[in-house]
PDB file of C-alpha atoms in Angstrom:
ATOM      1  CA  MET A 241       5.446   5.015  22.694  1.00  0.00           C
ATOM      2  CA  ASP A 242       3.372   4.455  19.563  1.00  0.00           C
ATOM      3  CA  SER A 243       4.971   2.582  16.691  1.00  0.00           C
ATOM      4  CA  ARG A 244       5.945   4.408  13.521  1.00  0.00           C
ATOM      5  CA  PHE A 245       2.846   2.885  11.931  1.00  0.00           C
ATOM      6  CA  GLU A 246       0.581   4.373  14.604  1.00  0.00           C
ATOM      7  CA  GLN A 247       2.365   7.701  14.400  1.00  0.00           C
ATOM      8  CA  THR A 248       1.741   7.876  10.650  1.00  0.00           C
ATOM      9  CA  PHE A 249      -1.809   6.512  10.722  1.00  0.00           C
ATOM     10  CA  ALA A 250      -3.554   8.085  13.693  1.00  0.00           C
ATOM     11  CA  THR A 251      -6.916   6.566  12.711  1.00  0.00           C
ATOM     12  CA  PRO A 252      -7.315   2.838  13.483  1.00  0.00           C
ATOM     13  CA  LYS A 253      -7.489   0.485  10.516  1.00  0.00           C
ATOM     14  CA  PRO A 254      -6.586   3.089   7.876  1.00  0.00           C
ATOM     15  CA  ILE A 255      -8.024   2.677   4.390  1.00  0.00           C
ATOM     16  CA  LEU A 256      -5.679   3.835   1.621  1.00  0.00           C
ATOM     17  CA  GLY A 257      -7.054   4.479  -1.855  1.00  0.00           C
ATOM     18  CA  MET A 258      -5.073   3.798  -5.001  1.00  0.00           C
ATOM     19  CA  LEU A 259      -4.570   6.438  -7.682  1.00  0.00           C
ATOM     20  CA  HIS A 260      -3.780   4.228 -10.676  1.00  0.00           C
ATOM     21  CA  LEU A 261      -3.229   7.213 -13.025  1.00  0.00           C
ATOM     22  CA  THR A 262      -5.571   6.060 -15.728  1.00  0.00           C
ATOM     23  CA  GLY A 263      -6.163   8.262 -18.781  1.00  0.00           C
ATOM     24  CA  GLU A 264      -5.065   8.693 -22.390  1.00  0.00           C
ATOM     25  CA  THR A 265      -2.882  11.805 -22.016  1.00  0.00           C
ATOM     26  CA  PRO A 266      -0.807  13.371 -19.214  1.00  0.00           C
ATOM     27  CA  ALA A 267      -3.408  16.119 -18.791  1.00  0.00           C
ATOM     28  CA  GLU A 268      -6.241  13.591 -18.546  1.00  0.00           C
ATOM     29  CA  ARG A 269      -4.318  11.415 -16.091  1.00  0.00           C
ATOM     30  CA  LEU A 270      -3.676  14.390 -13.814  1.00  0.00           C
ATOM     31  CA  ASP A 271      -7.297  15.521 -14.048  1.00  0.00           C
ATOM     32  CA  ILE A 272      -8.631  12.070 -13.186  1.00  0.00           C
ATOM     33  CA  ALA A 273      -6.198  11.747 -10.276  1.00  0.00           C
ATOM     34  CA  ARG A 274      -7.361  15.116  -8.935  1.00  0.00           C
ATOM     35  CA  ARG A 275     -11.034  14.157  -9.156  1.00  0.00           C
ATOM     36  CA  GLU A 276     -10.417  10.726  -7.623  1.00  0.00           C
ATOM     37  CA  THR A 277      -8.461  12.262  -4.750  1.00  0.00           C
ATOM     38  CA  GLU A 278     -11.292  14.689  -4.001  1.00  0.00           C
ATOM     39  CA  ILE A 279     -13.821  11.833  -3.916  1.00  0.00           C
ATOM     40  CA  LEU A 280     -11.659   9.573  -1.760  1.00  0.00           C
ATOM     41  CA  LEU A 281     -10.747  12.174   0.851  1.00  0.00           C
ATOM     42  CA  ALA A 282     -14.217  13.727   1.008  1.00  0.00           C
ATOM     43  CA  ASN A 283     -15.707  10.334   1.849  1.00  0.00           C
ATOM     44  CA  GLY A 284     -13.409   9.303   4.663  1.00  0.00           C
ATOM     45  CA  VAL A 285     -10.553   7.470   2.974  1.00  0.00           C
ATOM     46  CA  ASP A 286      -7.477   8.006   5.146  1.00  0.00           C
ATOM     47  CA  GLY A 287      -4.845   8.491   2.457  1.00  0.00           C
ATOM     48  CA  VAL A 288      -3.996   8.023  -1.205  1.00  0.00           C
ATOM     49  CA  ILE A 289      -1.238   6.065  -2.930  1.00  0.00           C
ATOM     50  CA  VAL A 290       0.139   7.466  -6.172  1.00  0.00           C
ATOM     51  CA  GLU A 291       1.183   4.583  -8.424  1.00  0.00           C
ATOM     52  CA  ASN A 292       2.391   4.388 -12.016  1.00  0.00           C
ATOM     53  CA  TYR A 293       0.001   1.507 -12.706  1.00  0.00           C
ATOM     54  CA  PHE A 294      -1.229   3.052 -15.965  1.00  0.00           C
ATOM     55  CA  GLY A 295       0.654   6.350 -16.032  1.00  0.00           C
ATOM     56  CA  ASP A 296       4.393   6.930 -16.173  1.00  0.00           C
ATOM     57  CA  LYS A 297       6.933   8.434 -13.816  1.00  0.00           C
ATOM     58  CA  ASP A 298       6.254  11.975 -15.031  1.00  0.00           C
ATOM     59  CA  ASP A 299       2.587  11.486 -14.165  1.00  0.00           C
ATOM     60  CA  VAL A 300       3.580  10.410 -10.659  1.00  0.00           C
ATOM     61  CA  ARG A 301       5.624  13.575 -10.231  1.00  0.00           C
ATOM     62  CA  HIS A 302       2.795  15.783 -11.511  1.00  0.00           C
ATOM     63  CA  VAL A 303       0.301  14.265  -9.069  1.00  0.00           C
ATOM     64  CA  LEU A 304       2.725  14.630  -6.163  1.00  0.00           C
ATOM     65  CA  GLU A 305       3.233  18.284  -7.079  1.00  0.00           C
ATOM     66  CA  TRP A 306      -0.521  18.859  -7.087  1.00  0.00           C
ATOM     67  CA  LEU A 307      -1.028  17.028  -3.798  1.00  0.00           C
ATOM     68  CA  GLU A 308       1.713  19.010  -2.111  1.00  0.00           C
ATOM     69  CA  GLU A 309       0.228  22.294  -3.299  1.00  0.00           C
ATOM     70  CA  ARG A 310      -3.498  21.597  -2.951  1.00  0.00           C
ATOM     71  CA  LYS A 311      -3.774  18.859  -0.301  1.00  0.00           C
ATOM     72  CA  PRO A 312      -1.076  19.673   2.275  1.00  0.00           C
ATOM     73  CA  ASP A 313      -2.851  17.801   5.077  1.00  0.00           C
ATOM     74  CA  ALA A 314      -3.583  14.595   3.159  1.00  0.00           C
ATOM     75  CA  LEU A 315      -1.704  11.390   3.889  1.00  0.00           C
ATOM     76  CA  VAL A 316       0.232  10.631   0.704  1.00  0.00           C
ATOM     77  CA  GLY A 317       1.782   7.333  -0.276  1.00  0.00           C
ATOM     78  CA  LEU A 318       3.878   6.351  -3.264  1.00  0.00           C
ATOM     79  CA  ASN A 319       4.510   3.139  -5.165  1.00  0.00           C
ATOM     80  CA  VAL A 320       6.760   3.424  -8.205  1.00  0.00           C
ATOM     81  CA  LEU A 321       6.463   0.050  -9.871  1.00  0.00           C
ATOM     82  CA  ARG A 322       9.719  -1.420 -11.179  1.00  0.00           C
ATOM     83  CA  ASP A 323      11.765   1.511  -9.807  1.00  0.00           C
ATOM     84  CA  HIS A 324      11.904   1.750  -6.025  1.00  0.00           C
ATOM     85  CA  HIS A 325      15.010   3.946  -6.351  1.00  0.00           C
ATOM     86  CA  LEU A 326      12.828   6.671  -7.859  1.00  0.00           C
ATOM     87  CA  ALA A 327      10.311   6.270  -5.046  1.00  0.00           C
ATOM     88  CA  PHE A 328      12.943   7.179  -2.475  1.00  0.00           C
ATOM     89  CA  GLU A 329      14.272   9.965  -4.674  1.00  0.00           C
ATOM     90  CA  LEU A 330      10.778  11.464  -4.886  1.00  0.00           C
ATOM     91  CA  ALA A 331      10.300  11.023  -1.145  1.00  0.00           C
ATOM     92  CA  ARG A 332      13.288  13.313  -0.661  1.00  0.00           C
ATOM     93  CA  GLN A 333      11.745  15.931  -2.940  1.00  0.00           C
ATOM     94  CA  PHE A 334       8.087  15.811  -1.889  1.00  0.00           C
ATOM     95  CA  ARG A 335       6.056  15.202   1.238  1.00  0.00           C
ATOM     96  CA  VAL A 336       5.565  11.445   1.088  1.00  0.00           C
ATOM     97  CA  ASP A 337       4.203   9.888   4.268  1.00  0.00           C
ATOM     98  CA  PHE A 338       4.725   6.298   3.202  1.00  0.00           C
ATOM     99  CA  ILE A 339       6.253   4.269   0.396  1.00  0.00           C
ATOM    100  CA  GLN A 340       4.912   0.925  -0.775  1.00  0.00           C
ATOM    101  CA  MET A 341       7.223  -1.707  -2.248  1.00  0.00           C
ATOM    102  CA  ASP A 342       5.771  -4.882  -3.683  1.00  0.00           C
ATOM    103  CA  SER A 343       8.547  -7.037  -2.249  1.00  0.00           C
ATOM    104  CA  VAL A 344      11.159  -6.498   0.446  1.00  0.00           C
ATOM    105  CA  ALA A 345      12.180 -10.135   0.950  1.00  0.00           C
ATOM    106  CA  GLY A 346      11.849 -13.501  -0.754  1.00  0.00           C
ATOM    107  CA  HIS A 347      11.906 -12.439  -4.392  1.00  0.00           C
ATOM    108  CA  LEU A 348      15.681 -12.627  -4.950  1.00  0.00           C
ATOM    109  CA  ARG A 349      18.230 -15.406  -4.936  1.00  0.00           C
ATOM    110  CA  PRO A 350      20.448 -15.458  -1.827  1.00  0.00           C
ATOM    111  CA  GLU A 351      23.467 -14.074  -3.696  1.00  0.00           C
ATOM    112  CA  GLU A 352      21.395 -11.063  -4.811  1.00  0.00           C
ATOM    113  CA  ASP A 353      19.490 -10.521  -1.599  1.00  0.00           C
ATOM    114  CA  ALA A 354      22.402  -9.296   0.517  1.00  0.00           C
ATOM    115  CA  ASP A 355      23.135  -6.509  -1.962  1.00  0.00           C
ATOM    116  CA  PHE A 356      19.436  -5.623  -2.103  1.00  0.00           C
ATOM    117  CA  ALA A 357      19.231  -5.395   1.703  1.00  0.00           C
ATOM    118  CA  ALA A 358      22.253  -3.096   1.879  1.00  0.00           C
ATOM    119  CA  GLU A 359      20.908  -0.954  -0.947  1.00  0.00           C
ATOM    120  CA  LEU A 360      17.479  -0.655   0.682  1.00  0.00           C
ATOM    121  CA  ALA A 361      19.009   0.345   4.009  1.00  0.00           C
ATOM    122  CA  ALA A 362      21.029   3.048   2.242  1.00  0.00           C
ATOM    123  CA  LEU A 363      17.962   4.321   0.381  1.00  0.00           C
ATOM    124  CA  ARG A 364      16.021   4.603   3.638  1.00  0.00           C
ATOM    125  CA  GLU A 365      18.680   6.708   5.347  1.00  0.00           C
ATOM    126  CA  GLY A 366      17.430  10.247   5.739  1.00  0.00           C
ATOM    127  CA  VAL A 367      13.954   9.381   4.413  1.00  0.00           C
ATOM    128  CA  THR A 368      11.257   9.663   7.064  1.00  0.00           C
ATOM    129  CA  SER A 369       8.567   7.930   5.017  1.00  0.00           C
ATOM    130  CA  LEU A 370       7.110   4.754   6.466  1.00  0.00           C
ATOM    131  CA  LEU A 371       7.829   1.682   4.332  1.00  0.00           C
ATOM    132  CA  LEU A 372       5.015  -0.765   3.582  1.00  0.00           C
ATOM    133  CA  GLY A 373       6.516  -3.913   2.100  1.00  0.00           C
ATOM    134  CA  GLY A 374       5.426  -7.159   0.548  1.00  0.00           C
ATOM    135  CA  VAL A 375       6.606 -10.725   1.176  1.00  0.00           C
ATOM    136  CA  ARG A 376       5.189 -13.436  -1.107  1.00  0.00           C
ATOM    137  CA  PHE A 377       3.226 -10.585  -2.732  1.00  0.00           C
ATOM    138  CA  LYS A 378       0.992 -10.945  -5.813  1.00  0.00           C
ATOM    139  CA  TYR A 379       2.907 -11.467  -9.074  1.00  0.00           C
ATOM    140  CA  GLN A 380       6.253 -11.627  -7.231  1.00  0.00           C
ATOM    141  CA  PRO A 381       8.538 -14.654  -7.616  1.00  0.00           C
ATOM    142  CA  VAL A 382       9.829 -16.646  -4.643  1.00  0.00           C
ATOM    143  CA  ASN A 383      13.529 -17.244  -5.233  1.00  0.00           C
ATOM    144  CA  SER A 384      15.064 -16.992  -1.772  1.00  0.00           C
ATOM    145  CA  GLY A 385      15.265 -20.698  -0.986  1.00  0.00           C
ATOM    146  CA  ARG A 386      14.180 -19.762   2.547  1.00  0.00           C
ATOM    147  CA  SER A 387      11.023 -20.650   4.410  1.00  0.00           C
ATOM    148  CA  GLU A 388       8.148 -18.198   4.547  1.00  0.00           C
ATOM    149  CA  ALA A 389       8.925 -17.575   8.215  1.00  0.00           C
ATOM    150  CA  GLU A 390      12.548 -16.742   7.414  1.00  0.00           C
ATOM    151  CA  ASP A 391      11.529 -14.345   4.643  1.00  0.00           C
ATOM    152  CA  LEU A 392       9.077 -12.648   6.995  1.00  0.00           C
ATOM    153  CA  ARG A 393      11.712 -12.226   9.685  1.00  0.00           C
ATOM    154  CA  LEU A 394      14.020 -10.568   7.181  1.00  0.00           C
ATOM    155  CA  GLY A 395      11.174  -8.437   5.883  1.00  0.00           C
ATOM    156  CA  MET A 396      10.411  -7.171   9.383  1.00  0.00           C
ATOM    157  CA  GLN A 397      13.931  -5.785   9.539  1.00  0.00           C
ATOM    158  CA  ARG A 398      13.470  -3.956   6.235  1.00  0.00           C
ATOM    159  CA  CYS A 399      10.033  -2.330   6.485  1.00  0.00           C
ATOM    160  CA  ASP A 400       7.480  -0.972   8.971  1.00  0.00           C
ATOM    161  CA  ALA A 401       4.418  -2.991   7.927  1.00  0.00           C
ATOM    162  CA  PHE A 402       3.529  -5.817   5.559  1.00  0.00           C
ATOM    163  CA  VAL A 403       0.987  -5.585   2.748  1.00  0.00           C
ATOM    164  CA  VAL A 404      -0.628  -9.011   2.304  1.00  0.00           C
ATOM    165  CA  THR A 405      -2.271 -10.233  -0.910  1.00  0.00           C
ATOM    166  CA  SER A 406      -3.280 -13.440  -2.605  1.00  0.00           C
ATOM    167  CA  ASP A 407      -2.173 -13.972  -6.203  1.00  0.00           C
ATOM    168  CA  ALA A 408      -3.726 -11.161  -8.253  1.00  0.00           C
ATOM    169  CA  THR A 409      -5.079  -7.619  -8.309  1.00  0.00           C
ATOM    170  CA  GLY A 410      -8.688  -7.566  -7.113  1.00  0.00           C
ATOM    171  CA  GLN A 411      -8.491 -11.114  -5.773  1.00  0.00           C
ATOM    172  CA  GLU A 412      -9.686 -11.437  -2.169  1.00  0.00           C
ATOM    173  CA  THR A 413      -6.771 -11.778   0.217  1.00  0.00           C
ATOM    174  CA  ASP A 414      -6.512 -15.255   1.736  1.00  0.00           C
ATOM    175  CA  LEU A 415      -7.355 -14.944   5.427  1.00  0.00           C
ATOM    176  CA  ASP A 416      -5.385 -18.090   6.229  1.00  0.00           C
ATOM    177  CA  LYS A 417      -2.334 -16.282   4.847  1.00  0.00           C
ATOM    178  CA  VAL A 418      -3.089 -13.239   7.015  1.00  0.00           C
ATOM    179  CA  ARG A 419      -3.428 -15.466  10.096  1.00  0.00           C
ATOM    180  CA  ARG A 420      -0.202 -17.245   9.221  1.00  0.00           C
ATOM    181  CA  PHE A 421       1.677 -13.969   8.760  1.00  0.00           C
ATOM    182  CA  ARG A 422       0.269 -12.730  12.078  1.00  0.00           C
ATOM    183  CA  THR A 423       1.508 -15.825  13.882  1.00  0.00           C
ATOM    184  CA  LEU A 424       4.908 -15.885  12.198  1.00  0.00           C
ATOM    185  CA  THR A 425       5.562 -12.201  12.932  1.00  0.00           C
ATOM    186  CA  GLY A 426       4.688 -12.545  16.615  1.00  0.00           C
ATOM    187  CA  GLY A 427       1.353 -10.735  16.586  1.00  0.00           C
ATOM    188  CA  GLY A 428       2.368  -7.094  16.824  1.00  0.00           C
ATOM    189  CA  PHE A 429       3.789  -6.283  13.402  1.00  0.00           C
ATOM    190  CA  PRO A 430       1.264  -4.273  11.308  1.00  0.00           C
ATOM    191  CA  LEU A 431      -0.450  -6.121   8.461  1.00  0.00           C
ATOM    192  CA  LEU A 432      -2.456  -4.417   5.711  1.00  0.00           C
ATOM    193  CA  ILE A 433      -4.873  -6.142   3.338  1.00  0.00           C
ATOM    194  CA  GLY A 434      -3.442  -5.383  -0.094  1.00  0.00           C
ATOM    195  CA  ALA A 435      -6.077  -6.637  -2.527  1.00  0.00           C
ATOM    196  CA  GLY A 436      -9.686  -7.660  -2.849  1.00  0.00           C
ATOM    197  CA  LEU A 437     -11.271  -5.712   0.010  1.00  0.00           C
ATOM    198  CA  THR A 438     -15.009  -5.104  -0.521  1.00  0.00           C
ATOM    199  CA  ALA A 439     -17.889  -3.809   1.543  1.00  0.00           C
ATOM    200  CA  ALA A 440     -19.077  -7.398   1.933  1.00  0.00           C
ATOM    201  CA  ASN A 441     -15.805  -8.896   3.188  1.00  0.00           C
ATOM    202  CA  ALA A 442     -14.430  -5.867   5.065  1.00  0.00           C
ATOM    203  CA  PRO A 443     -15.684  -6.957   8.516  1.00  0.00           C
ATOM    204  CA  GLU A 444     -14.018 -10.347   8.209  1.00  0.00           C
ATOM    205  CA  GLN A 445     -10.844  -9.056   6.549  1.00  0.00           C
ATOM    206  CA  LEU A 446     -10.304  -6.086   8.876  1.00  0.00           C
ATOM    207  CA  ALA A 447     -10.976  -8.230  11.936  1.00  0.00           C
ATOM    208  CA  LEU A 448      -7.568  -9.763  11.212  1.00  0.00           C
ATOM    209  CA  ALA A 449      -5.667  -6.786   9.792  1.00  0.00           C
ATOM    210  CA  ASP A 450      -4.495  -3.308  10.744  1.00  0.00           C
ATOM    211  CA  GLY A 451      -5.835  -1.561   7.639  1.00  0.00           C
ATOM    212  CA  ALA A 452      -6.149  -1.991   3.898  1.00  0.00           C
ATOM    213  CA  ILE A 453      -5.178  -0.682   0.484  1.00  0.00           C
ATOM    214  CA  VAL A 454      -8.172  -0.452  -1.862  1.00  0.00           C
ATOM    215  CA  GLY A 455      -8.171  -0.078  -5.614  1.00  0.00           C
ATOM    216  CA  SER A 456     -10.669  -2.170  -7.551  1.00  0.00           C
ATOM    217  CA  PHE A 457     -13.692  -1.911  -5.246  1.00  0.00           C
ATOM    218  CA  PHE A 458     -13.646   1.880  -5.421  1.00  0.00           C
ATOM    219  CA  LYS A 459     -13.851   1.841  -9.234  1.00  0.00           C
ATOM    220  CA  ASP A 460     -17.093   2.270 -11.187  1.00  0.00           C
ATOM    221  CA  SER A 461     -16.511  -1.105 -12.849  1.00  0.00           C
ATOM    222  CA  TYR A 462     -15.056  -2.805  -9.732  1.00  0.00           C
ATOM    223  CA  VAL A 463     -11.891  -3.516 -11.721  1.00  0.00           C
ATOM    224  CA  ASP A 464      -8.592  -1.664 -11.879  1.00  0.00           C
ATOM    225  CA  THR A 465      -9.261  -0.103 -15.302  1.00  0.00           C
ATOM    226  CA  GLY A 466     -12.221   1.908 -14.013  1.00  0.00           C
ATOM    227  CA  ILE A 467     -12.593   5.322 -12.401  1.00  0.00           C
ATOM    228  CA  VAL A 468     -13.225   5.927  -8.696  1.00  0.00           C
ATOM    229  CA  ASP A 469     -16.965   5.993  -8.023  1.00  0.00           C
ATOM    230  CA  GLU A 470     -18.271   8.008  -5.061  1.00  0.00           C
ATOM    231  CA  ALA A 471     -21.071   5.565  -4.253  1.00  0.00           C
ATOM    232  CA  HIS A 472     -18.605   2.696  -3.961  1.00  0.00           C
ATOM    233  CA  VAL A 473     -16.342   4.743  -1.701  1.00  0.00           C
ATOM    234  CA  ARG A 474     -19.257   5.699   0.552  1.00  0.00           C
ATOM    235  CA  GLU A 475     -20.441   2.093   0.724  1.00  0.00           C
ATOM    236  CA  LEU A 476     -17.112   0.697   1.876  1.00  0.00           C
ATOM    237  CA  MET A 477     -16.254   3.554   4.207  1.00  0.00           C
ATOM    238  CA  GLY A 478     -19.684   3.244   5.837  1.00  0.00           C
ATOM    239  CA  VAL A 479     -18.842  -0.340   6.736  1.00  0.00           C
ATOM    240  CA  VAL A 480     -15.338   0.591   7.893  1.00  0.00           C
ATOM    241  CA  ALA A 481     -16.667   3.320  10.177  1.00  0.00           C
ATOM    242  CA  GLY A 482     -18.502   0.695  12.205  1.00  0.00           C
ATOM    243  CA  ILE A 483     -15.523  -1.607  12.702  1.00  0.00           C
ATOM    244  CA  ARG A 484     -12.502   0.697  12.941  1.00  0.00           C
ATOM    245  CA  HIS A 485     -12.155   0.432  16.694  1.00  0.00           C
ATOM    246  CA  GLN A 486     -12.572  -3.321  16.982  1.00  0.00           C
ATOM    247  CA  PRO A 487      -9.343  -5.019  18.125  1.00  0.00           C
ATOM    248  CA  VAL A 488      -7.453  -7.273  15.752  1.00  0.00           C
ATOM    249  CA  ALA A 489      -8.916 -10.705  16.433  1.00  0.00           C
ATOM    250  CA  ALA A 490      -5.814 -12.708  15.517  1.00  0.00           C
ATOM    251  CA  ARG A 491      -3.323 -10.633  17.507  1.00  0.00           C
ATOM    252  CA  ALA A 492      -3.791 -12.212  20.922  1.00  0.00           C
ATOM    253  CA  GLY A 493      -3.560 -15.771  19.633  1.00  0.00           C
ATOM    254  CA  ALA A 494      -0.459 -14.984  17.603  1.00  0.00           C
ATOM    255  CA  ALA A 495       1.354 -13.549  20.584  1.00  0.00           C
ATOM    256  CA  GLU A 496       0.739 -16.548  22.832  1.00  0.00           C
TER     257      GLU A 496
END
């Protein structure tokens, strides 16, 4: 039977576009999110992630309402920064196919981590959304006192796929880190590139990963403060179309 990841993402190596909710007013943020969604989906992006990167929690709700009404067949993800409780609350109210959390293991001291694990398990009960989690994710502290391998093993129990980044938004994800995560997780656990994917590095990056989350490259300025640009989306998705069905190069070696 297919994994939950494969059941959610029927297309190999899914590309998920970020809606950062930029804009000066709630009306402008919703309008930009609508226009960006139309561009992303029309040009082959597999799903969108609604994130309160620039907007607030009300903006997230407004975009989810619009997506549910106007894009019922779109794959919809959600990342509520600094409030994962709200993410699960919204996933109970709206059709949310997957939730992203920047860290599911490694960021807390041992005395805090047990409570976090129990809380996360309780939040996931009754929520069908896939959970994409981070371990040693950009901007996240490492306070566990455990090895990377130990944090990854715990993370595998808490989420359905890992999102892998280097140290910053827009920074190319370290392929040695992706290889290491692949080996330490046994080869079969899904890994998504979480930052820095471009048309130039996509063949190399996606040769080692099961998909990617893209924000900066899709923007007119190639940085997170910009607006999604159709030419950039077409450029990257043209490259992705040619490599989607290639097997993950690192998987066989990791499983040996």
